[in-house]
Coordinates of C-alpha atoms in Angstrom, one line a residue:
M232 CA -0.5 34.0 -18.8
S233 CA -2.8 34.9 -16.0
V234 CA -1.6 34.6 -12.4
S235 CA -3.8 34.9 -9.3
M236 CA -2.1 36.3 -6.2
R237 CA -4.7 34.7 -4.0
A238 CA -5.9 31.2 -3.7
A239 CA -8.3 30.4 -6.5
P240 CA -11.8 29.0 -6.0
R241 CA -11.6 25.3 -5.1
R242 CA -13.0 24.0 -8.4
T243 CA -11.0 26.4 -10.7
R244 CA -7.9 25.2 -12.5
L245 CA -5.2 27.8 -12.8
A246 CA -3.0 27.5 -15.8
A247 CA -0.2 28.7 -18.1
A248 CA -1.3 28.9 -21.7
L249 CA 0.8 26.2 -23.2
G250 CA -1.4 25.7 -26.2
A251 CA -5.1 25.4 -27.0
G252 CA -7.0 23.7 -24.3
L253 CA -4.0 23.3 -22.0
T254 CA -4.9 24.8 -18.6
A255 CA -3.2 22.7 -16.0
L256 CA -0.5 24.5 -14.1
V257 CA 0.3 27.8 -12.4
V258 CA 3.2 28.9 -10.3
A259 CA 2.2 31.8 -8.1
L260 CA 4.6 34.7 -8.0
G261 CA 4.1 35.9 -4.5
V262 CA 1.7 36.2 -1.5
T263 CA -0.9 38.9 -1.0
W264 CA -1.4 40.5 2.4
S265 CA -4.8 41.8 3.4
G266 CA -5.5 43.2 6.9
G267 CA -2.3 41.5 8.1
T268 CA -3.4 38.0 6.9
A269 CA -1.1 36.0 4.6
Y270 CA -2.8 33.9 1.9
A271 CA -1.1 30.8 0.6
A272 CA 0.1 30.7 -3.0
T273 CA -1.7 28.1 -5.0
L274 CA 0.9 26.2 -7.0
F275 CA -1.4 23.8 -8.8
S276 CA -5.1 23.0 -9.0
D277 CA -7.2 20.6 -11.1
D278 CA -10.8 19.6 -10.8
F279 CA -11.1 17.8 -14.2
E280 CA -14.2 19.9 -15.1
D281 CA -12.7 20.6 -18.5
G282 CA -13.1 16.8 -19.3
N283 CA -9.4 16.1 -19.7
S284 CA -6.2 15.3 -17.8
T285 CA -3.9 17.6 -19.7
G286 CA -0.8 18.4 -17.8
W287 CA -0.6 15.0 -16.1
S288 CA 1.7 12.1 -17.2
K289 CA 0.7 8.5 -16.3
S290 CA 2.3 5.1 -15.8
G291 CA 0.3 1.9 -15.6
G292 CA -3.4 1.4 -15.2
S293 CA -6.3 2.7 -17.3
W294 CA -7.1 6.3 -16.7
S295 CA -10.0 8.4 -17.9
V296 CA -12.1 11.4 -17.0
V297 CA -15.7 10.3 -16.1
S298 CA -18.8 11.7 -14.5
D299 CA -19.3 11.0 -10.8
G300 CA -21.5 13.8 -9.6
S301 CA -19.0 16.0 -11.3
Q302 CA -16.0 15.2 -13.5
V303 CA -13.4 13.1 -11.8
W304 CA -10.2 11.3 -13.0
R305 CA -10.6 7.5 -12.5
Q306 CA -8.2 4.6 -12.7
T307 CA -10.2 1.4 -13.3
G308 CA -7.7 -1.5 -13.2
T309 CA -6.5 -3.5 -10.2
G310 CA -3.7 -5.3 -12.0
A311 CA -1.0 -2.6 -12.2
D312 CA 0.9 -0.2 -10.0
A313 CA -0.8 2.9 -11.5
K314 CA 0.7 6.3 -10.9
A315 CA 0.3 9.9 -12.3
Q316 CA 2.4 13.0 -11.8
A317 CA 2.2 16.7 -12.5
G318 CA 3.7 20.0 -11.5
S319 CA 7.2 21.3 -11.0
S320 CA 10.1 20.6 -8.6
W321 CA 8.6 22.3 -5.6
T322 CA 10.2 22.2 -2.1
G323 CA 7.6 22.9 0.6
Q324 CA 4.2 21.7 -0.5
S325 CA 0.8 20.8 0.8
V326 CA -0.9 18.3 -1.6
S327 CA -4.6 17.7 -1.2
A328 CA -7.0 15.6 -3.2
R329 CA -10.3 13.9 -2.7
V330 CA -9.9 10.1 -3.3
K331 CA -12.5 7.4 -3.6
P332 CA -11.2 3.8 -3.4
I333 CA -13.3 1.6 -5.6
A334 CA -11.6 -1.8 -5.3
F335 CA -8.3 -3.2 -4.0
G336 CA -6.4 -6.1 -5.5
N337 CA -5.8 -7.4 -2.0
S338 CA -5.5 -6.0 1.6
S339 CA -2.0 -4.7 1.1
R340 CA -2.8 -2.5 -2.0
S341 CA -3.3 1.2 -1.7
V342 CA -4.5 4.5 -3.1
G343 CA -3.3 8.0 -2.2
V344 CA -1.4 11.1 -3.0
A345 CA 2.4 11.8 -3.4
A346 CA 4.7 14.7 -2.7
R347 CA 8.3 15.6 -3.6
L348 CA 8.0 13.1 -6.4
Q349 CA 11.4 13.0 -8.2
S350 CA 10.5 10.0 -10.3
L351 CA 7.8 7.3 -10.2
S352 CA 10.1 5.3 -8.0
N353 CA 11.2 8.0 -5.6
Y354 CA 8.7 10.1 -3.6
Y355 CA 6.7 10.4 -0.3
S356 CA 3.1 9.3 -0.2
L357 CA 0.1 9.3 2.0
V358 CA -2.1 6.3 1.3
L359 CA -5.1 4.3 2.4
T360 CA -4.8 0.5 2.3
G361 CA -7.3 -2.2 1.6
G362 CA -6.5 -3.8 4.9
G363 CA -7.7 -0.7 6.8
A364 CA -4.8 1.6 7.5
V365 CA -3.5 5.1 6.7
Q366 CA 0.2 5.3 6.1
L367 CA 3.0 7.8 5.4
R368 CA 5.5 6.1 3.1
R369 CA 8.9 6.8 1.5
V370 CA 9.4 5.1 -1.8
S371 CA 13.1 5.1 -2.7
G372 CA 14.4 3.2 -5.7
G373 CA 11.1 1.4 -5.8
G374 CA 11.4 0.1 -2.3
V375 CA 8.7 1.0 0.1
T376 CA 9.4 2.1 3.7
T377 CA 6.5 2.9 6.0
L378 CA 7.4 5.9 8.1
A379 CA 4.2 6.1 10.1
T380 CA 0.9 4.1 10.2
L381 CA -2.4 4.0 11.9
V382 CA -5.3 1.5 11.9
F383 CA -8.0 3.3 10.0
P384 CA -11.4 2.1 8.6
V385 CA -11.3 2.3 4.8
S386 CA -14.5 1.7 2.9
T387 CA -14.7 1.4 -0.9
N388 CA -16.9 3.8 -2.8
T389 CA -16.4 6.4 -0.1
W390 CA -14.7 9.8 -0.7
Y391 CA -11.8 10.7 1.6
T392 CA -9.9 14.0 1.5
L393 CA -6.2 13.2 1.8
R394 CA -3.6 15.9 2.5
L395 CA 0.1 15.4 2.7
D396 CA 2.2 18.3 4.0
V397 CA 6.0 18.2 3.4
F398 CA 7.9 21.2 4.8
G399 CA 11.6 20.8 5.6
S400 CA 12.1 17.4 7.0
T401 CA 8.6 17.1 8.5
L402 CA 5.9 15.0 6.8
T403 CA 2.3 15.3 8.1
G404 CA -0.7 13.3 6.9
F405 CA -4.4 14.4 7.2
V406 CA -7.5 12.5 6.4
N407 CA -10.8 14.5 6.2
N408 CA -9.0 17.5 7.8
T409 CA -7.9 15.5 10.8
Q410 CA -4.1 15.1 11.4
L411 CA -3.4 11.4 11.9
L412 CA 0.3 10.9 11.1
T413 CA 3.6 12.6 11.2
A414 CA 7.2 11.6 10.5
T415 CA 10.6 13.1 9.9
D416 CA 12.7 12.2 6.8
T417 CA 15.4 14.0 4.8
T418 CA 15.6 11.8 1.7
F419 CA 13.8 14.0 -0.8
S420 CA 14.0 17.9 -0.7
S421 CA 11.8 18.7 -3.7
G422 CA 9.8 17.2 -6.5
K423 CA 6.4 17.1 -8.3
I424 CA 3.1 15.8 -6.9
G425 CA 1.3 12.6 -7.8
L426 CA -1.7 10.3 -7.5
M427 CA -1.3 6.7 -6.6
A428 CA -3.5 3.6 -7.2
S429 CA -1.3 0.6 -6.5
Y430 CA -3.1 -2.5 -7.8
A431 CA -6.3 -0.7 -6.9
S432 CA -9.0 1.3 -8.7
A433 CA -9.9 4.7 -7.5
S434 CA -11.4 8.1 -8.5
F435 CA -9.5 11.4 -7.9
D436 CA -10.8 15.0 -7.8
D437 CA -10.1 18.5 -6.5
V438 CA -6.3 18.2 -6.5
T439 CA -4.7 21.3 -5.1
V440 CA -1.1 22.2 -4.1
S441 CA -0.2 25.1 -1.8
D442 CA 3.1 26.4 -0.6
T443 CA 1.9 26.8 2.9
A444 CA 0.5 24.3 5.3
G445 CA -3.1 24.9 6.3
P446 CA -6.7 23.7 6.3
G447 CA -7.0 24.3 2.6
N448 CA -8.1 27.1 0.3
P449 CA -11.5 28.7 0.6
G450 CA -14.0 28.3 -2.2
S451 CA -17.4 27.2 -3.3
P452 CA -18.8 24.1 -1.6
S453 CA -18.3 20.6 -3.0
P454 CA -21.4 19.0 -4.7
Y455 CA -20.7 15.9 -2.7
P456 CA -22.0 15.4 0.9
P457 CA -19.1 15.7 3.4
T458 CA -17.4 12.5 4.6
P459 CA -17.5 12.4 8.4
S460 CA -14.1 12.8 9.9
V461 CA -12.7 9.5 11.4
P462 CA -10.6 10.1 14.6
P463 CA -7.4 8.2 15.2
S464 CA -7.6 5.0 17.2
P465 CA -8.0 5.7 20.9
S466 CA -4.7 6.3 22.7
T467 CA -3.5 3.6 25.0
S468 CA -1.7 3.8 28.3
P469 CA 2.1 3.2 28.1
P470 CA 3.0 -0.5 27.4
P471 CA 3.5 -2.5 30.6
P472 CA 6.8 -4.0 31.7
G473 CA 7.8 -6.9 29.5
T474 CA 7.9 -10.6 30.3
C475 CA 10.1 -12.1 27.6
N476 CA 13.6 -13.7 27.9
T477 CA 16.1 -10.9 27.0
G478 CA 19.2 -13.0 27.9
G479 CA 21.5 -14.7 25.5
S480 CA 24.3 -13.7 23.2
P481 CA 25.3 -14.7 19.7
T482 CA 28.1 -16.7 18.3
G483 CA 29.6 -16.0 14.9
F484 CA 30.0 -12.7 13.2
A485 CA 27.5 -10.8 15.4
A486 CA 29.8 -11.4 18.4
V487 CA 32.9 -9.9 16.7
N488 CA 34.4 -6.6 17.8
A489 CA 34.4 -4.4 14.7
W490 CA 33.4 -1.1 13.2
G491 CA 33.6 0.5 16.7
R492 CA 31.2 -2.0 18.3
S493 CA 31.9 -4.7 20.8
G494 CA 29.5 -7.6 20.0
T495 CA 25.7 -7.4 19.8
T496 CA 23.7 -6.7 22.9
G497 CA 20.5 -5.2 21.5
G498 CA 18.5 -3.4 24.1
A499 CA 20.7 -4.3 27.1
G500 CA 20.8 -1.5 29.6
G501 CA 17.5 -0.1 28.5
P502 CA 14.0 -0.6 29.8
T503 CA 11.9 -3.7 28.9
I504 CA 8.3 -3.1 27.7
E505 CA 5.5 -5.3 26.3
V506 CA 3.6 -4.5 23.2
D507 CA 0.5 -6.2 21.8
T508 CA -0.8 -3.7 19.1
A509 CA 0.5 -2.5 15.8
N510 CA 0.8 1.1 16.9
E511 CA 2.7 0.1 20.1
L512 CA 5.1 -2.1 18.2
I513 CA 5.8 0.3 15.3
S514 CA 6.4 3.2 17.8
A515 CA 8.7 1.1 20.0
I516 CA 11.0 -0.3 17.4
A517 CA 11.6 3.2 15.9
Q518 CA 12.4 5.2 19.0
A519 CA 15.9 6.2 20.0
G520 CA 17.9 4.5 22.7
A521 CA 18.3 1.1 24.1
L522 CA 15.0 -0.8 24.5
N523 CA 13.9 -4.4 25.0
I524 CA 10.5 -5.0 23.3
C525 CA 8.5 -8.1 24.3
V526 CA 6.0 -8.9 21.5
K527 CA 2.9 -10.5 22.9
G528 CA 0.6 -12.4 20.6
M529 CA 0.4 -12.2 16.8
I530 CA 0.3 -8.5 15.7
T531 CA -1.2 -7.6 12.4
L532 CA 0.8 -4.8 10.8
P533 CA -0.5 -2.8 7.8
A534 CA 1.4 -3.7 4.7
G535 CA 4.9 -2.2 4.5
M536 CA 8.4 -2.3 6.0
Y537 CA 8.9 -0.7 9.4
N538 CA 12.2 0.8 10.5
V539 CA 14.0 -0.6 13.4
A540 CA 16.4 1.8 15.2
S541 CA 19.7 0.9 16.8
H542 CA 20.0 -0.8 20.1
K543 CA 16.8 -2.8 20.1
S544 CA 15.9 -6.3 21.2
I545 CA 12.6 -7.5 19.7
I546 CA 11.6 -10.8 21.3
G547 CA 8.4 -12.8 21.2
V548 CA 6.6 -14.0 24.3
G549 CA 6.1 -17.8 24.3
S550 CA 5.8 -19.7 21.1
A551 CA 2.9 -17.9 19.3
S552 CA 3.9 -14.3 19.1
G553 CA 5.1 -12.3 16.1
V554 CA 3.9 -10.2 13.2
T555 CA 1.8 -10.7 10.1
G556 CA 1.2 -8.4 7.1
G557 CA 4.4 -6.3 7.4
G558 CA 8.1 -6.7 7.9
F559 CA 11.1 -5.1 9.7
N560 CA 13.7 -2.9 7.9
I561 CA 17.0 -2.6 9.7
G562 CA 18.9 0.2 7.9
L563 CA 19.2 3.7 6.5
P564 CA 17.4 4.7 3.2
I565 CA 19.0 3.3 0.1
D566 CA 21.7 5.6 -1.3
D567 CA 24.1 4.3 -4.0
A568 CA 26.5 7.3 -3.3
I569 CA 27.4 5.9 0.1
T570 CA 30.2 3.3 -0.4
S571 CA 31.6 3.0 3.1
P572 CA 30.0 2.5 6.6
P573 CA 28.5 5.9 7.7
A574 CA 28.7 7.0 11.3
N575 CA 24.9 6.8 11.7
A576 CA 24.5 3.3 10.3
V577 CA 21.9 1.2 12.2
Q578 CA 23.6 -1.2 14.6
N579 CA 23.1 -3.5 17.5
V580 CA 19.7 -5.1 16.8
I581 CA 18.4 -8.5 18.1
I582 CA 15.3 -10.2 16.7
R583 CA 14.4 -13.5 18.4
N584 CA 11.6 -15.9 19.0
L585 CA 9.1 -14.3 16.6
V586 CA 6.7 -15.8 14.1
F587 CA 6.7 -14.0 10.7
R588 CA 3.8 -14.6 8.3
N589 CA 2.3 -13.0 5.1
A590 CA 4.8 -10.1 4.8
S591 CA 3.8 -7.7 2.1
D592 CA 7.5 -7.4 1.1
D593 CA 10.5 -8.9 3.1
S594 CA 10.0 -10.3 6.5
I595 CA 13.3 -9.0 7.7
N596 CA 15.6 -6.7 5.6
V597 CA 19.1 -5.6 6.6
Q598 CA 20.6 -2.9 4.5
M599 CA 23.0 0.1 4.1
F600 CA 25.9 -0.9 6.2
S601 CA 23.9 -2.0 9.2
H602 CA 26.0 -4.0 11.5
H603 CA 25.9 -6.3 14.6
V604 CA 22.6 -7.8 14.0
W605 CA 21.4 -11.2 15.5
I606 CA 18.4 -12.9 14.0
D607 CA 17.7 -16.0 16.1
H608 CA 15.1 -18.7 16.8
N609 CA 12.4 -17.3 14.6
D610 CA 9.8 -19.1 12.5
L611 CA 9.4 -17.5 9.1
A612 CA 7.0 -18.5 6.2
Q613 CA 4.6 -17.3 3.5
G614 CA 6.2 -14.0 2.8
Y615 CA 6.1 -12.0 -0.4
D616 CA 9.8 -11.5 -1.2
G617 CA 12.7 -12.5 1.0
L618 CA 12.4 -14.0 4.4
I619 CA 15.7 -12.6 5.6
D620 CA 17.7 -10.5 3.2
V621 CA 21.1 -8.8 4.0
K622 CA 22.6 -6.4 1.5
R623 CA 24.3 -3.1 0.6
G624 CA 27.4 -3.5 2.8
S625 CA 25.8 -4.8 6.0
S626 CA 28.1 -6.9 8.1
Y627 CA 28.7 -8.7 11.4
V628 CA 25.4 -10.5 11.2
T629 CA 24.5 -13.9 12.7
I630 CA 21.4 -15.8 11.5
S631 CA 20.9 -18.8 13.7
W632 CA 18.4 -21.4 14.8
N633 CA 15.6 -20.2 12.5
H634 CA 13.0 -22.4 10.9
T635 CA 12.0 -21.3 7.4
H636 CA 9.4 -23.1 5.4
H637 CA 6.5 -22.7 2.9
H638 CA 8.4 -20.0 1.0
S639 CA 10.6 -19.9 -2.2
K640 CA 13.0 -17.0 -2.0
N641 CA 14.5 -17.7 1.4
M642 CA 17.6 -15.7 2.2
L643 CA 19.5 -13.3 0.0
L644 CA 23.0 -12.0 0.8
G645 CA 24.1 -9.2 -1.5
R646 CA 21.7 -7.1 -3.7
D647 CA 22.8 -7.9 -7.2
D648 CA 25.8 -8.6 -9.4
A649 CA 26.6 -4.8 -9.9
D650 CA 26.8 -3.8 -6.2
D651 CA 30.5 -4.3 -5.8
E652 CA 31.3 -0.8 -4.3
Q653 CA 29.1 -1.3 -1.3
D654 CA 29.4 -5.1 -0.8
T655 CA 33.0 -6.0 -1.6
G656 CA 34.9 -6.8 1.6
R657 CA 31.7 -6.7 3.6
L658 CA 28.6 -8.9 4.0
K659 CA 30.3 -10.9 6.7
V660 CA 27.5 -13.2 7.9
S661 CA 27.3 -16.5 9.9
Y662 CA 24.4 -18.9 9.2
H663 CA 24.3 -21.7 11.7
H664 CA 21.7 -24.2 13.0
N665 CA 19.0 -23.1 10.7
W666 CA 16.3 -25.5 9.3
F667 CA 15.9 -24.8 5.6
D668 CA 12.7 -26.8 5.3
E669 CA 11.6 -27.3 1.7
T670 CA 12.6 -23.8 0.7
P671 CA 13.6 -24.2 -2.9
Q672 CA 16.3 -21.4 -3.3
R673 CA 18.4 -18.7 -1.6
N674 CA 19.6 -20.9 1.3
P675 CA 21.4 -18.5 1.1
R676 CA 22.2 -17.1 -2.3
V677 CA 25.4 -15.1 -1.8
R678 CA 27.2 -12.3 -3.7
Y679 CA 30.5 -10.6 -2.8
G680 CA 30.6 -11.4 0.9
E681 CA 33.7 -13.1 2.4
P682 CA 34.0 -15.1 4.5
V683 CA 30.3 -16.2 4.6
H684 CA 30.2 -19.0 7.2
I685 CA 27.5 -21.6 6.7
Y686 CA 27.7 -24.3 9.2
N687 CA 25.7 -26.9 11.1
N688 CA 22.4 -26.2 9.2
Y689 CA 19.8 -28.8 8.2
Y690 CA 18.7 -28.7 4.6
F691 CA 15.6 -30.7 3.6
H692 CA 14.3 -31.2 0.1
N693 CA 15.5 -27.9 -1.4
T694 CA 14.5 -28.4 -5.0
D695 CA 16.5 -25.7 -6.7
A696 CA 19.7 -25.1 -4.7
G697 CA 21.0 -25.1 -1.2
V698 CA 24.0 -22.8 -0.9
A699 CA 24.6 -20.7 -4.1
C700 CA 27.9 -18.8 -3.9
Q701 CA 28.5 -16.5 -6.8
T702 CA 29.8 -13.1 -7.9
N703 CA 33.2 -13.5 -6.3
A704 CA 31.8 -14.4 -2.9
G705 CA 33.8 -16.6 -0.5
C706 CA 31.7 -19.2 1.2
M707 CA 32.9 -21.7 3.9
V708 CA 30.3 -24.5 4.0
E709 CA 31.0 -27.0 6.7
G710 CA 29.3 -29.5 9.0
N711 CA 25.9 -29.2 7.4
Y712 CA 23.3 -32.0 6.8
F713 CA 21.8 -32.0 3.3
E714 CA 18.9 -34.4 2.8
S715 CA 17.4 -34.8 -0.6
V716 CA 18.8 -31.6 -2.0
E717 CA 19.3 -31.6 -5.7
E718 CA 22.2 -29.1 -5.8
P719 CA 23.4 -28.7 -2.2
I720 CA 26.4 -26.4 -2.8
T721 CA 27.3 -24.6 -6.0
N722 CA 29.5 -21.7 -7.1
S723 CA 28.2 -21.7 -10.7
Y724 CA 24.4 -21.4 -10.0
A725 CA 23.7 -18.2 -11.9
G726 CA 25.7 -15.1 -12.9
P727 CA 29.4 -14.7 -12.2
S728 CA 30.9 -17.6 -10.2
G729 CA 32.0 -17.3 -6.6
R730 CA 34.4 -19.4 -4.5
C731 CA 33.5 -22.0 -2.0
V732 CA 35.0 -24.6 0.3
A733 CA 32.9 -27.6 1.3
R734 CA 34.1 -29.8 4.1
N735 CA 32.7 -32.3 6.6
N736 CA 29.1 -32.1 5.2
V737 CA 26.6 -35.0 5.0
F738 CA 24.7 -35.7 1.8
T739 CA 21.8 -38.1 2.1
G740 CA 18.2 -38.9 1.1
T741 CA 16.8 -39.6 -2.4
E742 CA 19.1 -38.6 -5.2
P743 CA 21.5 -36.7 -3.0
G744 CA 23.4 -34.1 -4.9
A745 CA 27.2 -33.5 -4.8
P746 CA 28.8 -30.2 -4.1
D747 CA 30.0 -28.1 -7.1
C748 CA 32.7 -26.1 -5.3
S749 CA 36.1 -24.6 -6.1
G750 CA 38.5 -21.9 -5.0
S751 CA 39.9 -20.8 -1.7
V752 CA 38.1 -18.9 1.1
E753 CA 39.3 -16.9 4.1
E754 CA 38.9 -18.9 7.3
P755 CA 36.1 -17.8 9.6
S756 CA 38.5 -18.7 12.5
N757 CA 40.4 -15.5 11.6
Y758 CA 37.5 -13.6 13.1
Y759 CA 36.0 -15.8 15.8
S760 CA 36.3 -19.2 17.5
Y761 CA 33.6 -21.9 17.1
V762 CA 33.0 -25.6 17.7
L763 CA 31.2 -27.7 15.1
D764 CA 28.6 -30.2 16.0
N765 CA 29.0 -33.6 14.4
P766 CA 27.3 -33.3 11.0
N767 CA 25.6 -36.7 11.5
D768 CA 23.8 -35.3 14.5
V769 CA 22.8 -32.0 13.0
K770 CA 19.4 -33.1 11.7
A771 CA 18.3 -34.2 15.2
I772 CA 19.9 -31.1 16.9
V773 CA 18.4 -28.6 14.6
T774 CA 14.8 -30.0 14.3
A775 CA 14.7 -30.1 18.1
G776 CA 16.1 -26.7 18.7
A777 CA 15.3 -24.4 15.7
G778 CA 12.3 -22.1 15.7
V779 CA 10.2 -20.4 18.3
G780 CA 9.6 -21.5 21.9
K781 CA 13.1 -22.8 22.3
I782 CA 15.0 -20.1 24.1

């Protein structure tokens, strides 16, 4: 085994002799000092000039070493979430590679590099998207959270040098040696490195890993012409004062005093600002402290889920403001080991009067014991996964006066049938005065929560199921108007059965279904007082009042 104490030339692969032709990996044993200068230890290097990808393991896609000026490793398909990994379980690491996107399956797909890769579903990554963005991401349990993003022109068949530095809790992303993004996260402390081509084809070359952050290792010049550095988007002045309606307070579970919190007030007591760009919005929702954020116009977010911090009100201006392309995540990173509400759970968030379209994942996701959340008077449609999902122990949530349409998987409450440790005794949610407009299923689909209070909603032509109450959930379903719903209320929809009480509902329209309901449920009045509208009037009340432009 030959070990270099200095950085190797750029296009040289250092290796342990693991067998004939295997020259893929080296772990440096130290750092050499010369004239008082410290040289970074090169942990890994691969330029594919030996014509193979020995030392890498792959998942998905079609990978091969091909000639493109020099030898490169290319993934040719756009129909798979293709990934490759190599190396050891390193802590601090600077991962660099030249990446050439060739084709994207759609604008939300991406190519890039990964660090601290613990498995192919748990890692940090720096990626370029087909929609024109550079993003720092955390992938945990397969779920994608965008930690930082920037609008960035991405051209196919163009080489970009991507570098992701992860040292301690700080993540830093560079493109063409220009720092564009930074974020702080403590989910992963060590891991391998990886190359990512998510439903995209791309070529990769000159992969290097160093144990010290820096501009890169010295070496012979690349045979390719340099790609001009692209600076970040011009900075803007601070957002102006906001002009949206920040008044109002919820009814239902979001108003209950529990878990050390007295009701839901969002950004009350904090400043009010107005945002009209993706960078402004992403920065505002993630900052600490109370803040009222007025969203002006439709803002296109790069694909991904964007974290909302505690004590925020995010409110649309008028009736045509909102987000498209991305979604909001309210909650800490997924962690199965946490089985009771942590002290730092996200809390006290209000989302009102916003249009949500074309989310790359969920439109709104609430997770990991987040509490006191009010989602009200929004218009949600045409997402990828759920429109409003609440899971993993989150509680004291009110979902009210929303209009959902042109989407199948509407609202999920409870992650799956095996999440009893986090969800049992929690998931206390009120759904009232929502218009479930031809949304086939999950209106909502409920697991474990009790009581889940579903009242005064208007259901129209839901072709699969209205309320599906299962896995020992307790659903109180009252005062709703079901029109042409094949299976309006059921506790035997799929999986283990739940318990439900159906009272004072209206069933009408063509082939109105009958409730399939049994068992007893804790009364919501044990937690809060409420007054039901006459169910015969609910259709008119909800169609007139649900959605945007009504507050």
